């Protein structure tokens, strides 16, 4: 069955579907401790795809060789799901059904020679695939998504990341319907065949695991550019999109070029092929995928122009383009041994994309946004039923472990390594990591070993971060001894027990610390016993036991400690700051994270105190200290507007919920509203003046400065529109806006303030943008996020809108996801219809797209943290989902975990 490039297509008509489609397996837990190497080496793989109207014939030639020492067993086990096996050949001889066994997820061939050619033919039905995993349709084309275990829905193969081989891929399809045929590597041959069909052959010279395989076939347009690498290799860059989007890809291309240059300059890493393709699809479960030389992107992470994309959308495009590009080294050249090691590539690559964004935009703003994200989303995850270490020990469905923990906490752990080793040490470690492991599939321990060995550092204790789940709490107490002129910081740590991990150890926690005197000056710590003689305004204090004491000497007066600078560890810090301390830090700290955190603390203390008053039936009051602090920010003409905007933004209701023993959803919301409205009322002139300064009429630009001004301006707008007296402000901004950031801020302000203009604004927006999918996602989201107990009653109508589609994850996320995850007032409304709605969606979606259904189901994960009535209502919905017939392993793992004790 050697391919001649143009083998004939066998079309099996639908009603003659004579092969049983093998459906996926039942959920069974996989353990990290049970890892076994695969007994076979795959020396080469040739794949041929004959794409038809309803079916695709996949033919594979797998060159096998048993590993030395594995001679005991002459059988071979291949993964395969949801497809029809046509024939199996070994060294040119067709096997009979007695020679192999076929189950719903495995093909086991009982006796094959230790070195042989295995040829397999199977049929798949991509056009019927709604799970967006394997080969599936989107608009005018077919595409693949293989990570983590989608390749097994394409053909029978050892679908695990430690089996790496060289791929040669031939794609044949109708030339009119599928003019573009792409796969990994270089196009080496192409030709025409009968019946208006054509074919292209691709060769990827780099060995790769199956999860990095990709294929795209269909009608796509592209833009093109080139990049010359530091060693002079000229790389052809293309971004493929559907024709209607061709004028919105430039920013993605520019971002790619910036990413390629940055990785050379900061990490010394160069691209390794002559071609780099990016394909954008509307239908994608995730943000994007790093397939070797053929990245596939959710169109949300590619398309951007000022009229359709917000400032944040632009940042997402640049960040995700960077992220997938950076995987070429951290993920593709060196990959994961097994999926328990996922953070090896994801945590590290998120760290790299964070650094990229920090170098391209504002480091200070990026740090604050990442810290906010980690605290409001990863901390709750780590305190709930899905809590797991960044390197999990067990999973049922690996897709459920692409989590905030593996990604964001994983990146925070890498950042701590960077803090401990410094930039030079970290780069030495990276260099050794690539020297040792290029072209290998390795573990997190291998990464840590390279970092340790390259710098002569003992990271043994540090590596506990990979094994322990939960968020450590660091408590700090200060003591000033006038007579001895010493200032002592007593630090203690403990990690609360988490789901499945009751015992905790002390971790190695770097607490970056500074000291500030009463005049707001930073102390030079090298003169107080810390550091090595050079000027030193921050010390990295290592808390590596349950408790530890740090003494500063020769102190004239008691300073204010600036703790956890730069959010140096993913922990909860507890220190009893007075309002005066916080005011001092806000005004004088050189560390922008601590300055921001001081403002957040003032605000969250105020909100939580007012929530308590409300719950006791007392009238809430606006604390004078908060008012003073906000006034000083609004009148601050020196600081970066972007930082002021971040500091003025109230802490999220999800973060505040995280600070309470039992979450009081309505109380938190009311207290936030009260604080926002009273600040706007008592400082209206200051807010107006600041807003006016930010909206100075300058033409649109996407420089970090301009983004910062829009940010601060729109934060002011959100405050101001809580007052009736400022009702026309949002309307005027809407009418004069020349960009999506200001437009959306204005519409949100109108909708959330209950303005009479809201309905018209939404209708106008819909009329203007109804043909633009990504913009319509925003229109859906604004309405799904409206904080009100009756928002749930508008959702069915939203979902009947012609732009809505159940099979499109972006749409489902815009309505169901936003409602369930970003609208606590709506989702947790006491009547329980929010819960019922989301459960209905999970049940319906599970039949189409289990991965997406499982994400939506995880909205119930925090159910035990609410009051008795809500707990009962959520448990009822979880049980209703659980009781459903033929639940996917994806959803059942989430729901079973949530309901288990
Ligand atoms: N490898 C992932 C994409 C992926 C995840 C595919 C899970 C299949 C299953 C990719 O590199 C990634 O991490 N994408 C992120 C965006 C990134 C900027 C953090 C995503 O898709 O959200
Ligand atoms: Zn990634």
PDB file of C-alpha atoms in Angstrom, residues 311 694 699-712:
ATOM      1  CA  UNK A 311      -7.189  47.189  23.916  1.00  0.00           C
ATOM      2  CA  UNK A 694      -7.863  61.198  29.830  1.00  0.00           C
ATOM      3  CA  UNK A 699      -6.551  60.495  17.734  1.00  0.00           C
ATOM      4  CA  UNK A 700      -6.617  56.746  18.374  1.00  0.00           C
ATOM      5  CA  UNK A 701      -3.302  55.023  18.982  1.00  0.00           C
ATOM      6  CA  UNK A 702      -2.474  51.652  20.458  1.00  0.00           C
ATOM      7  CA  UNK A 703       0.666  52.726  22.304  1.00  0.00           C
ATOM      8  CA  UNK A 704       0.898  51.610  25.952  1.00  0.00           C
ATOM      9  CA  UNK A 705       0.385  55.272  26.940  1.00  0.00           C
ATOM     10  CA  UNK A 706      -2.834  55.596  24.960  1.00  0.00           C
ATOM     11  CA  UNK A 707      -4.076  52.262  26.322  1.00  0.00           C
ATOM     12  CA  UNK A 708      -3.364  53.494  29.851  1.00  0.00           C
ATOM     13  CA  UNK A 709      -5.334  56.691  29.288  1.00  0.00           C
ATOM     14  CA  UNK A 710      -8.329  54.796  27.955  1.00  0.00           C
ATOM     15  CA  UNK A 711      -8.111  52.442  30.911  1.00  0.00           C
ATOM     16  CA  UNK A 712      -8.162  55.216  33.518  1.00  0.00           C
TER      17      UNK A 712
END
